[in-house]
Structures are given as C-alpha cells and as structure tokens.
Amino acid sequence: MPRLTKPLTATEVKTAKPKDRNYKLSDGGGLFLLVQPSGSKLWRMKFRFNGKEGLLSFGQYPDVSLMDARKKRDESREMIVAGIDPREARKARIEANRAKTEYTFERIARDWHTDKLPEWQPVTARNTLNRLELDIFPVLGNLPIADITHQQIIDVLKAIELRAAETARRLKSTLSRIFSYAIQRGIIRHNPIPDLIDVLNKVNKQHFAAIKPSELGPFLRTLETNRARLFFPTQVAVSLMMMTFVRTSELIGAEWPEIDLNNGIWRIPWQRMKMGKRKINPDMTDHRIDLPSQAVTLLRDLKAVTGSGRYLFPNQRGHDKPMSNGAILMVLRRMGYQGKMTGHGFRTLAASALEELGYRREVIDRALAHKERNKIQAAYFRADFMAERKKMLQDWADYLDELREKNQ
C-alpha cells in the first residue's frame, strides 16, 4: 500500500527556511516544493508517462501560490490519464502564445518577401511590398497570422476592390502565398484564401488595345499624315516596330552594336529579352531578326542621325538614356488612336494579319519570341524556321507598303 503524503499547509510553505542544501516538501500527487539554499522556493511535479519518469516546473513561490500549484498538478494528472504528455502540452501552449505575440501577419509577410528576393526582379519586389504596406499592413499587419479570420480578409479585400479591382485580385493571390509560406514554416495549419472563391467580382481580362487587320490601311494613312510632326528617330521607331513587331522595351533599348546593316540582321541580346530577364531559368538565347530591306534602309538613314551614340533611339533630353517608354503611346495619341492601339498592339496586329496571310502559327510565335515550353521543339524551331521567318518579315514589310500606297 503506497504511503500517504500529508498535504502541505499555506503556513508551512510560507515559513519554510533555507538549509545548507536543497530539500523538498511534498504535497502529494507528485507535487513538491523545492527549497534552495538561496531561499528560492520552486514548485515541481514528479510524474511517470509511458513508463518513463518526468519532471514539471510550475513556477516560484509566492508568485505561484499553493492553491495555484495544486491546480496545475491536477491539470497535468488529467492529461496523463488522457494519454497526453504534459511537457508536450506545455510546449504547444508556449508556441501558441509565442505565435500570437511574435508571428504577426506583417512579420511573416516581410519574411516571405525577403525569401523571395533572389527570384524576383527589383521592380516586382518593390511593387509587391508597396502594395502590402499601402493596403494590407495597416489593417492586418499587427494581428497574429494564426488568428486572422475569413471575415477580416474579406473586409480588407472588398475595400480595395471598390478602388481598384485588379489590385484586389492580385493582393488576394499575394495573401494566399503568404499564408502558404506560414504553413510551410509550421506557424499555421490552414490557408484561408482558397475558401474565398466568390468574394471578389470577376475581372474581365484586359488585352492590350490593338486595331484589326482590316483597319491597318487607314492607320497607315493617318501615320503618313502625321510624320511631319514627329522627330525622325520617332518615325523610324514606329516603322521598325510595325515591321519587326518586337516588344516596346526591346525597341527603345536597342543599341547600335546589335545591328548588322551589312547582313541585315538585328540580334537582341538575351539579357534584354522578356524570358531572359527571369531570375529563375532564364532563356539565354539571343533573339535574331532578319530585317526586311525597308528596315535596313531606314536604319542606314537613322545611323547618320544617332549613330554616334549608344542607342538607336536616344532620349531627347539626354542621349545617355534611351527613348521614353511612353514615346510610342504619345505618337498613337497624336494620331487619334488612344485606347485603340498600343505598342504591344503591333504584335497582336501582326500575328493576326500574318495568320490571315497564310503563315504558320509556330513561325509567327518564333518571330514574336514566344517561348516554346518543350526544349527539344524550341531548339528545332530556332534552327529550322529562320528562312521562313526571314521571308515572312520581308513579305510583311512589302504588304505594309502596298497598303500604304493604296490608302494615300
């Protein structure tokens, strides 16, 4: 028969004096008061779990009274009976409390942002953080990420949607990635964003404005009537974009060493191409354009004007920088095509018109520098379509000339 332990009294606990070495005052059920030579009185509980002995600490007297210590002992014994290790339960409580004080949404979001920096372009990193700082952190930033509710997320997203629907949609995606990041770190167990399927109104995807192939003739006529109002380099830029349908950034950043006038080739370094700028698995293939004869003639004339500098199309305010990104849009606005045509629209226009003229889509895609996902096919396209691409660009330039003559 186990020996019964006489419970301690509040007076015994209070009057217990220190000795030369540690000693214990037992209260029963594994609970005891450890009195140290320094005078400290510490509550401890000895227990067995799964056949192994363990020790719990309940704090120091008088911060923890005899009654409080007994309450902690009884709670721990109930856990043991239920098959729960009280030490693990305590760790879980500590971690939960830590999550509420340390793992705020803003802290986790900033950690996620920092971890993504090696993968992002600087502009992506800057824009992502700016959107969070402007719209999310003021509302959710100080909240423990584990405690954020569906309704709190809905409220903040709907408020943003009233001002900018597309921004709300992008931020919803960003929030989902942050919550997923918190799951991977073991901070939370559930991502609430996938539950919010119908929270935001559907946004119709907006394509870059572009005229139809049937509208190309009148467009060329309008361009001719406006040439006198444009600087010569700007005239060449618009014409070259129409003939080669490169991206606006690839056009305005063009440098003279990229141009081989003798052979009629424009080789854009992969570092300037859209897929080459990716930090993860960039496409390190230069984009070759076999220039039509009309483009070569224009570029020879342009070289007499800007050939002494670095850029084909230098900025009018300083030739050490390229033409402004909005220069093409300004031309289109002067022509009366604002909202109807964009720099990117030349690519859409050319792709549609060339298909109508009978060219294969894969040849057009390679000329547009669209990336082929299949690496084997991509290598084949680069090697086998160059002759077709060269002929296509010359045919396209001739076609533009024919339309221009018909509409004069």
Short mmCIF file of C-alpha atoms in Angstrom, two decimals:
data_model
loop_
_atom_site.label_atom_id
_atom_site.label_comp_id
_atom_site.label_asym_id
_atom_site.label_seq_id
_atom_site.Cartn_x
_atom_site.Cartn_y
_atom_site.Cartn_z
CA MET A 1 0.00 0.00 0.00
CA PRO A 2 1.50 3.34 -1.04
CA ARG A 3 2.47 5.72 1.68
CA LEU A 4 0.06 8.63 2.06
CA THR A 5 1.59 12.08 1.96
CA LYS A 6 0.22 14.69 4.29
CA PRO A 7 -0.76 17.78 2.25
CA LEU A 8 1.16 20.97 2.92
CA THR A 9 -0.40 23.94 4.59
CA ALA A 10 -0.06 27.54 3.40
CA THR A 11 1.81 28.31 6.64
CA GLU A 12 4.32 25.51 6.09
CA VAL A 13 5.06 26.78 2.62
CA LYS A 14 5.43 30.35 3.81
CA THR A 15 7.67 29.57 6.79
CA ALA A 16 9.95 27.02 5.12
CA LYS A 17 13.55 28.12 5.80
CA PRO A 18 16.58 27.52 3.56
CA LYS A 19 19.23 24.99 4.58
CA ASP A 20 22.75 24.18 3.50
CA ARG A 21 21.44 22.12 0.60
CA ASN A 22 18.22 21.69 -1.40
CA TYR A 23 15.35 19.91 0.29
CA LYS A 24 11.78 19.02 -0.65
CA LEU A 25 8.41 19.49 0.99
CA SER A 26 5.91 17.06 -0.58
CA ASP A 27 2.23 17.86 -1.06
CA GLY A 28 1.12 14.60 -2.64
CA GLY A 29 0.31 13.52 -6.16
CA GLY A 30 3.91 14.17 -7.22
CA LEU A 31 3.81 17.85 -6.27
CA PHE A 32 6.58 19.20 -4.02
CA LEU A 33 8.18 22.47 -3.02
CA LEU A 34 11.94 22.63 -3.67
CA VAL A 35 13.60 24.92 -1.13
CA GLN A 36 17.09 26.09 -2.17
CA PRO A 37 19.94 27.46 -0.01
CA SER A 38 19.41 30.84 -1.66
CA GLY A 39 15.91 30.97 -0.19
CA SER A 40 14.11 30.37 -3.51
CA LYS A 41 11.06 28.14 -3.29
CA LEU A 42 10.20 26.34 -6.53
CA TRP A 43 7.15 24.23 -7.35
CA ARG A 44 7.96 20.93 -9.05
CA MET A 45 5.94 17.86 -10.02
CA LYS A 46 7.36 14.37 -10.47
CA PHE A 47 5.40 12.04 -12.76
CA ARG A 48 5.65 8.99 -14.99
CA PHE A 49 4.49 8.85 -18.61
CA ASN A 50 4.76 5.77 -20.82
CA GLY A 51 6.95 4.14 -18.20
CA LYS A 52 9.43 7.00 -18.04
CA GLU A 53 9.92 9.49 -15.23
CA GLY A 54 9.47 13.20 -15.91
CA LEU A 55 9.62 16.49 -14.05
CA LEU A 56 7.48 19.60 -14.45
CA SER A 57 8.15 23.11 -13.18
CA PHE A 58 5.21 25.24 -12.07
CA GLY A 59 7.00 28.43 -11.09
CA GLN A 60 8.24 30.08 -7.92
CA TYR A 61 6.52 30.76 -4.62
CA PRO A 62 4.97 33.24 -3.77
CA ASP A 63 4.33 34.14 -7.44
CA VAL A 64 2.59 30.77 -7.66
CA SER A 65 0.58 30.00 -4.52
CA LEU A 66 -0.01 26.56 -3.03
CA MET A 67 -3.54 26.58 -4.46
CA ASP A 68 -2.26 27.51 -7.95
CA ALA A 69 0.40 24.80 -7.83
CA ARG A 70 -2.20 22.17 -6.88
CA LYS A 71 -4.40 23.31 -9.78
CA LYS A 72 -1.51 22.88 -12.23
CA ARG A 73 -0.75 19.44 -10.73
CA ASP A 74 -4.36 18.30 -11.13
CA GLU A 75 -4.48 19.53 -14.74
CA SER A 76 -1.27 17.68 -15.51
CA ARG A 77 -2.54 14.45 -13.93
CA GLU A 78 -5.71 14.67 -16.05
CA MET A 79 -3.55 14.97 -19.18
CA ILE A 80 -1.53 11.90 -18.20
CA VAL A 81 -4.70 9.87 -17.66
CA ALA A 82 -5.89 11.03 -21.12
CA GLY A 83 -2.61 9.85 -22.68
CA ILE A 84 -1.13 13.32 -23.13
CA ASP A 85 2.41 14.17 -22.12
CA PRO A 86 2.05 17.38 -20.06
CA ARG A 87 5.51 18.52 -21.17
CA GLU A 88 4.46 18.41 -24.83
CA ALA A 89 1.19 20.15 -23.98
CA ARG A 90 3.15 22.92 -22.29
CA LYS A 91 5.44 23.31 -25.31
CA ALA A 92 2.38 23.63 -27.53
CA ARG A 93 0.90 26.32 -25.27
CA ILE A 94 4.17 28.24 -25.23
CA GLU A 95 4.44 28.03 -29.01
CA ALA A 96 0.82 29.17 -29.39
CA ASN A 97 1.41 32.16 -27.14
CA ARG A 98 4.62 32.92 -28.99
CA ALA A 99 2.77 32.79 -32.29
CA LYS A 100 0.30 35.37 -31.05
CA THR A 101 2.98 37.78 -29.93
CA GLU A 102 5.76 37.18 -32.47
CA TYR A 103 4.13 35.77 -35.59
CA THR A 104 2.14 38.77 -36.71
CA PHE A 105 0.98 38.92 -40.30
CA GLU A 106 3.39 41.72 -41.14
CA ARG A 107 6.39 39.87 -39.76
CA ILE A 108 5.58 36.71 -41.70
CA ALA A 109 4.83 38.70 -44.85
CA ARG A 110 8.15 40.51 -44.65
CA ASP A 111 9.98 37.21 -44.06
CA TRP A 112 8.26 35.77 -47.13
CA HIS A 113 9.16 38.85 -49.15
CA THR A 114 12.82 38.60 -48.11
CA ASP A 115 12.97 34.90 -49.02
CA LYS A 116 11.54 35.64 -52.49
CA LEU A 117 14.00 38.42 -53.35
CA PRO A 118 16.51 36.10 -55.10
CA GLU A 119 13.75 35.01 -57.51
CA TRP A 120 12.26 38.42 -58.32
CA GLN A 121 13.20 41.33 -60.46
CA PRO A 122 13.70 44.52 -58.37
CA VAL A 123 10.52 46.09 -59.74
CA THR A 124 8.48 43.03 -58.71
CA ALA A 125 9.91 43.08 -55.20
CA ARG A 126 9.29 46.81 -54.85
CA ASN A 127 5.72 46.72 -56.15
CA THR A 128 4.76 43.71 -54.03
CA LEU A 129 5.98 45.30 -50.80
CA ASN A 130 4.43 48.67 -51.68
CA ARG A 131 1.00 47.08 -52.15
CA LEU A 132 1.27 45.27 -48.82
CA GLU A 133 2.40 48.40 -46.98
CA LEU A 134 -0.34 50.51 -48.51
CA ASP A 135 -3.37 48.24 -48.28
CA ILE A 136 -2.73 45.23 -46.03
CA PHE A 137 -0.35 46.05 -43.18
CA PRO A 138 -2.42 48.97 -41.80
CA VAL A 139 -5.35 46.57 -41.28
CA LEU A 140 -3.92 43.09 -40.74
CA GLY A 141 -0.25 43.78 -40.02
CA ASN A 142 -0.34 43.69 -36.21
CA LEU A 143 -2.69 40.70 -35.96
CA PRO A 144 -1.33 37.23 -35.17
CA ILE A 145 -1.42 35.45 -38.51
CA ALA A 146 -2.96 32.39 -36.87
CA ASP A 147 -5.93 34.44 -35.62
CA ILE A 148 -6.86 36.24 -38.84
CA THR A 149 -10.41 35.35 -39.82
CA HIS A 150 -12.09 34.94 -43.18
CA GLN A 151 -14.23 37.99 -42.49
CA GLN A 152 -11.21 40.21 -41.77
CA ILE A 153 -9.65 39.19 -45.09
CA ILE A 154 -12.94 39.71 -46.93
CA ASP A 155 -13.37 43.19 -45.45
CA VAL A 156 -9.92 44.36 -46.50
CA LEU A 157 -10.16 42.90 -50.00
CA LYS A 158 -13.62 44.33 -50.64
CA ALA A 159 -12.44 47.77 -49.52
CA ILE A 160 -9.56 47.60 -52.01
CA GLU A 161 -11.88 46.31 -54.76
CA LEU A 162 -14.01 49.45 -54.55
CA ARG A 163 -10.94 51.47 -55.50
CA ALA A 164 -9.03 49.07 -57.76
CA ALA A 165 -10.49 45.67 -58.67
CA GLU A 166 -7.33 44.34 -60.32
CA THR A 167 -5.21 45.34 -57.29
CA ALA A 168 -7.61 43.45 -55.01
CA ARG A 169 -7.31 40.36 -57.19
CA ARG A 170 -3.51 40.49 -57.15
CA LEU A 171 -3.38 41.07 -53.40
CA LYS A 172 -5.66 38.08 -52.83
CA SER A 173 -3.10 35.96 -54.67
CA THR A 174 -0.27 37.51 -52.64
CA LEU A 175 -2.09 36.80 -49.37
CA SER A 176 -2.54 33.17 -50.39
CA ARG A 177 1.19 32.81 -50.98
CA ILE A 178 1.99 34.38 -47.60
CA PHE A 179 -0.40 32.06 -45.74
CA SER A 180 1.08 29.09 -47.63
CA TYR A 181 4.54 30.24 -46.55
CA ALA A 182 3.34 30.33 -42.92
CA ILE A 183 2.07 26.76 -43.25
CA GLN A 184 5.44 25.59 -44.56
CA ARG A 185 7.10 27.19 -41.53
CA GLY A 186 4.74 25.37 -39.19
CA ILE A 187 3.16 28.58 -37.87
CA ILE A 188 -0.39 27.90 -39.07
CA ARG A 189 -2.20 24.83 -40.37
CA HIS A 190 -4.73 26.28 -42.80
CA ASN A 191 -4.65 28.74 -45.70
CA PRO A 192 -7.94 30.68 -45.61
CA ILE A 193 -7.65 32.21 -49.10
CA PRO A 194 -8.76 29.18 -51.20
CA ASP A 195 -12.05 29.26 -49.24
CA LEU A 196 -12.79 32.77 -50.58
CA ILE A 197 -13.72 31.67 -54.09
CA ASP A 198 -16.51 34.13 -54.86
CA VAL A 199 -15.52 37.01 -52.61
CA LEU A 200 -14.28 39.30 -55.40
CA ASN A 201 -16.17 40.13 -58.55
CA LYS A 202 -14.75 38.50 -61.64
CA VAL A 203 -12.38 40.77 -63.57
CA ASN A 204 -12.54 40.53 -67.32
CA LYS A 205 -9.01 40.11 -68.59
CA GLN A 206 -7.99 43.22 -70.48
CA HIS A 207 -5.90 42.65 -73.58
CA PHE A 208 -3.60 45.29 -74.99
CA ALA A 209 -5.54 47.53 -77.34
CA ALA A 210 -4.89 46.69 -81.00
CA ILE A 211 -6.57 47.55 -84.25
CA LYS A 212 -7.85 44.79 -86.52
CA PRO A 213 -6.04 43.85 -89.75
CA SER A 214 -8.94 45.43 -91.68
CA GLU A 215 -8.14 48.76 -90.02
CA LEU A 216 -4.46 48.70 -90.94
CA GLY A 217 -4.83 50.71 -94.17
CA PRO A 218 -6.49 53.76 -92.57
CA PHE A 219 -3.97 53.54 -89.72
CA LEU A 220 -1.04 53.76 -92.17
CA ARG A 221 -2.66 56.71 -93.94
CA THR A 222 -3.05 58.53 -90.63
CA LEU A 223 0.56 57.75 -89.73
CA GLU A 224 1.77 59.25 -93.03
CA THR A 225 -0.16 62.47 -92.46
CA ASN A 226 1.43 62.80 -89.00
CA ARG A 227 5.04 62.12 -89.99
CA ALA A 228 5.85 65.80 -90.34
CA ARG A 229 5.01 66.30 -86.67
CA LEU A 230 7.39 63.57 -85.48
CA PHE A 231 11.14 63.58 -84.91
CA PHE A 232 12.89 61.39 -87.46
CA PRO A 233 14.08 58.83 -84.86
CA THR A 234 10.50 58.54 -83.61
CA GLN A 235 9.26 57.95 -87.15
CA VAL A 236 11.81 55.17 -87.59
CA ALA A 237 10.90 53.67 -84.21
CA VAL A 238 7.22 53.35 -85.14
CA SER A 239 8.02 51.95 -88.58
CA LEU A 240 10.57 49.47 -87.18
CA MET A 241 8.12 48.31 -84.53
CA MET A 242 5.49 47.71 -87.22
CA MET A 243 7.87 45.75 -89.42
CA THR A 244 9.54 43.63 -86.71
CA PHE A 245 6.78 43.63 -84.03
CA VAL A 246 9.31 43.49 -81.17
CA ARG A 247 8.27 44.43 -77.64
CA THR A 248 8.40 48.13 -76.77
CA SER A 249 11.21 47.61 -74.24
CA GLU A 250 13.25 45.71 -76.83
CA LEU A 251 12.78 48.51 -79.36
CA ILE A 252 13.56 51.57 -77.25
CA GLY A 253 16.59 49.92 -75.63
CA ALA A 254 18.14 48.91 -78.95
CA GLU A 255 21.87 49.69 -79.23
CA TRP A 256 23.88 50.13 -82.42
CA PRO A 257 26.24 47.16 -81.78
CA GLU A 258 23.15 44.92 -82.04
CA ILE A 259 22.59 45.98 -85.65
CA ASP A 260 24.48 44.39 -88.56
CA LEU A 261 23.48 46.54 -91.53
CA ASN A 262 25.75 44.71 -93.96
CA ASN A 263 23.93 41.44 -93.42
CA GLY A 264 20.56 42.94 -92.44
CA ILE A 265 20.46 41.30 -89.00
CA TRP A 266 19.32 42.65 -85.64
CA ARG A 267 20.46 40.41 -82.80
CA ILE A 268 18.85 41.32 -79.47
CA PRO A 269 20.93 40.01 -76.51
CA TRP A 270 19.05 37.53 -74.36
CA GLN A 271 19.56 39.75 -71.32
CA ARG A 272 17.19 42.30 -72.87
CA MET A 273 14.50 39.77 -73.79
CA LYS A 274 11.48 39.14 -71.61
CA MET A 275 12.33 35.50 -70.90
CA GLY A 276 15.99 36.33 -70.42
CA LYS A 277 15.24 38.73 -67.57
CA ARG A 278 13.81 35.98 -65.40
CA LYS A 279 15.95 35.16 -62.36
CA ILE A 280 14.83 31.54 -62.42
CA ASN A 281 15.72 29.54 -65.55
CA PRO A 282 16.21 32.49 -67.91
CA ASP A 283 16.21 31.78 -71.64
CA MET A 284 19.79 32.61 -72.60
CA THR A 285 19.14 32.67 -76.34
CA ASP A 286 19.67 35.86 -78.32
CA HIS A 287 16.72 36.82 -80.49
CA ARG A 288 17.67 37.15 -84.16
CA ILE A 289 15.65 39.28 -86.56
CA ASP A 290 16.40 39.16 -90.28
CA LEU A 291 15.49 42.70 -91.21
CA PRO A 292 13.44 43.41 -94.34
CA SER A 293 15.11 45.66 -96.88
CA GLN A 294 12.85 48.58 -95.94
CA ALA A 295 14.06 48.37 -92.33
CA VAL A 296 17.71 48.29 -93.42
CA THR A 297 17.19 51.45 -95.49
CA LEU A 298 15.56 53.25 -92.57
CA LEU A 299 18.32 52.20 -90.19
CA ARG A 300 21.03 53.43 -92.55
CA ASP A 301 19.34 56.83 -92.60
CA LEU A 302 18.92 56.72 -88.82
CA LYS A 303 22.60 55.91 -88.27
CA ALA A 304 23.52 59.22 -89.89
CA VAL A 305 21.47 60.92 -87.17
CA THR A 306 22.04 58.86 -83.99
CA GLY A 307 24.88 56.51 -84.98
CA SER A 308 27.49 58.39 -82.95
CA GLY A 309 25.74 57.44 -79.72
CA ARG A 310 24.91 54.22 -77.92
CA TYR A 311 21.19 53.97 -78.62
CA LEU A 312 19.28 53.86 -81.88
CA PHE A 313 16.57 55.94 -80.25
CA PRO A 314 18.16 58.19 -77.63
CA ASN A 315 16.14 60.25 -75.20
CA GLN A 316 15.72 63.81 -76.45
CA ARG A 317 16.62 65.17 -73.02
CA GLY A 318 19.84 63.18 -72.70
CA HIS A 319 21.43 60.86 -75.23
CA ASP A 320 22.93 58.69 -72.48
CA LYS A 321 19.45 57.23 -71.95
CA PRO A 322 17.08 55.53 -74.40
CA MET A 323 13.77 56.87 -75.63
CA SER A 324 10.97 57.12 -73.07
CA ASN A 325 8.75 54.08 -72.68
CA GLY A 326 5.75 56.30 -73.41
CA ALA A 327 7.07 57.72 -76.67
CA ILE A 328 5.18 55.23 -78.87
CA LEU A 329 1.97 55.80 -76.90
CA MET A 330 2.38 59.54 -77.39
CA VAL A 331 2.60 59.06 -81.17
CA LEU A 332 -0.54 56.93 -81.15
CA ARG A 333 -2.34 59.51 -79.05
CA ARG A 334 -1.44 62.27 -81.52
CA MET A 335 -2.80 60.09 -84.32
CA GLY A 336 -6.12 59.75 -82.51
CA TYR A 337 -5.62 56.10 -81.57
CA GLN A 338 -5.51 56.44 -77.78
CA GLY A 339 -7.29 53.45 -76.29
CA LYS A 340 -7.45 51.80 -79.71
CA MET A 341 -3.79 50.89 -80.24
CA THR A 342 -0.70 50.32 -78.08
CA GLY A 343 2.94 49.44 -78.66
CA HIS A 344 2.15 45.84 -77.76
CA GLY A 345 -0.81 46.07 -80.11
CA PHE A 346 1.58 45.96 -83.08
CA ARG A 347 2.46 42.40 -82.05
CA THR A 348 -1.20 41.40 -81.84
CA LEU A 349 -1.95 43.08 -85.14
CA ALA A 350 0.95 41.42 -86.97
CA ALA A 351 0.14 37.97 -85.55
CA SER A 352 -3.50 38.21 -86.67
CA ALA A 353 -2.68 39.63 -90.11
CA LEU A 354 0.08 37.11 -90.82
CA GLU A 355 -2.22 34.21 -89.97
CA GLU A 356 -4.76 35.62 -92.40
CA LEU A 357 -1.96 35.80 -94.99
CA GLY A 358 -1.38 32.07 -94.54
CA TYR A 359 1.70 31.87 -92.30
CA ARG A 360 2.00 29.06 -89.77
CA ARG A 361 1.38 29.94 -86.15
CA GLU A 362 4.62 28.35 -84.93
CA VAL A 363 6.65 30.52 -87.33
CA ILE A 364 4.82 33.64 -86.14
CA ASP A 365 5.36 32.67 -82.50
CA ARG A 366 9.10 32.29 -83.02
CA ALA A 367 9.24 35.70 -84.70
CA LEU A 368 7.38 37.11 -81.71
CA ALA A 369 9.98 35.48 -79.39
CA HIS A 370 7.30 33.47 -77.64
CA LYS A 371 8.98 30.73 -75.63
CA GLU A 372 8.31 27.15 -76.63
CA ARG A 373 7.88 25.10 -73.44
CA ASN A 374 9.24 21.91 -74.97
CA LYS A 375 13.03 22.32 -75.05
CA ILE A 376 13.52 19.87 -77.92
CA GLN A 377 10.92 21.66 -80.04
CA ALA A 378 12.40 25.02 -79.07
CA ALA A 379 15.81 24.01 -80.43
CA TYR A 380 14.18 22.75 -83.61
CA PHE A 381 12.25 25.99 -84.09
CA ARG A 382 15.37 28.14 -83.76
CA ALA A 383 17.28 26.04 -86.27
CA ASP A 384 14.61 25.34 -88.88
CA PHE A 385 12.36 28.40 -89.04
CA MET A 386 14.92 31.13 -89.74
CA ALA A 387 14.44 31.01 -93.51
CA GLU A 388 10.66 31.15 -93.14
CA ARG A 389 10.87 33.95 -90.62
CA LYS A 390 13.13 35.98 -92.91
CA LYS A 391 10.75 35.59 -95.85
CA MET A 392 7.75 36.35 -93.63
CA LEU A 393 9.20 39.65 -92.39
CA GLN A 394 10.05 40.74 -95.92
CA ASP A 395 6.56 39.80 -97.13
CA TRP A 396 5.07 41.69 -94.18
CA ALA A 397 7.08 44.85 -94.96
CA ASP A 398 6.04 44.61 -98.63
CA TYR A 399 2.43 44.15 -97.57
CA LEU A 400 2.61 47.31 -95.43
CA ASP A 401 3.99 49.22 -98.40
CA GLU A 402 1.14 48.02 -100.62
CA LEU A 403 -1.47 49.08 -98.07
CA ARG A 404 0.22 52.43 -97.63
CA GLU A 405 0.15 53.10 -101.38
CA LYS A 406 -3.50 52.10 -101.66
CA ASN A 407 -4.51 54.47 -98.89
CA GLN A 408 -2.55 57.53 -99.94
#
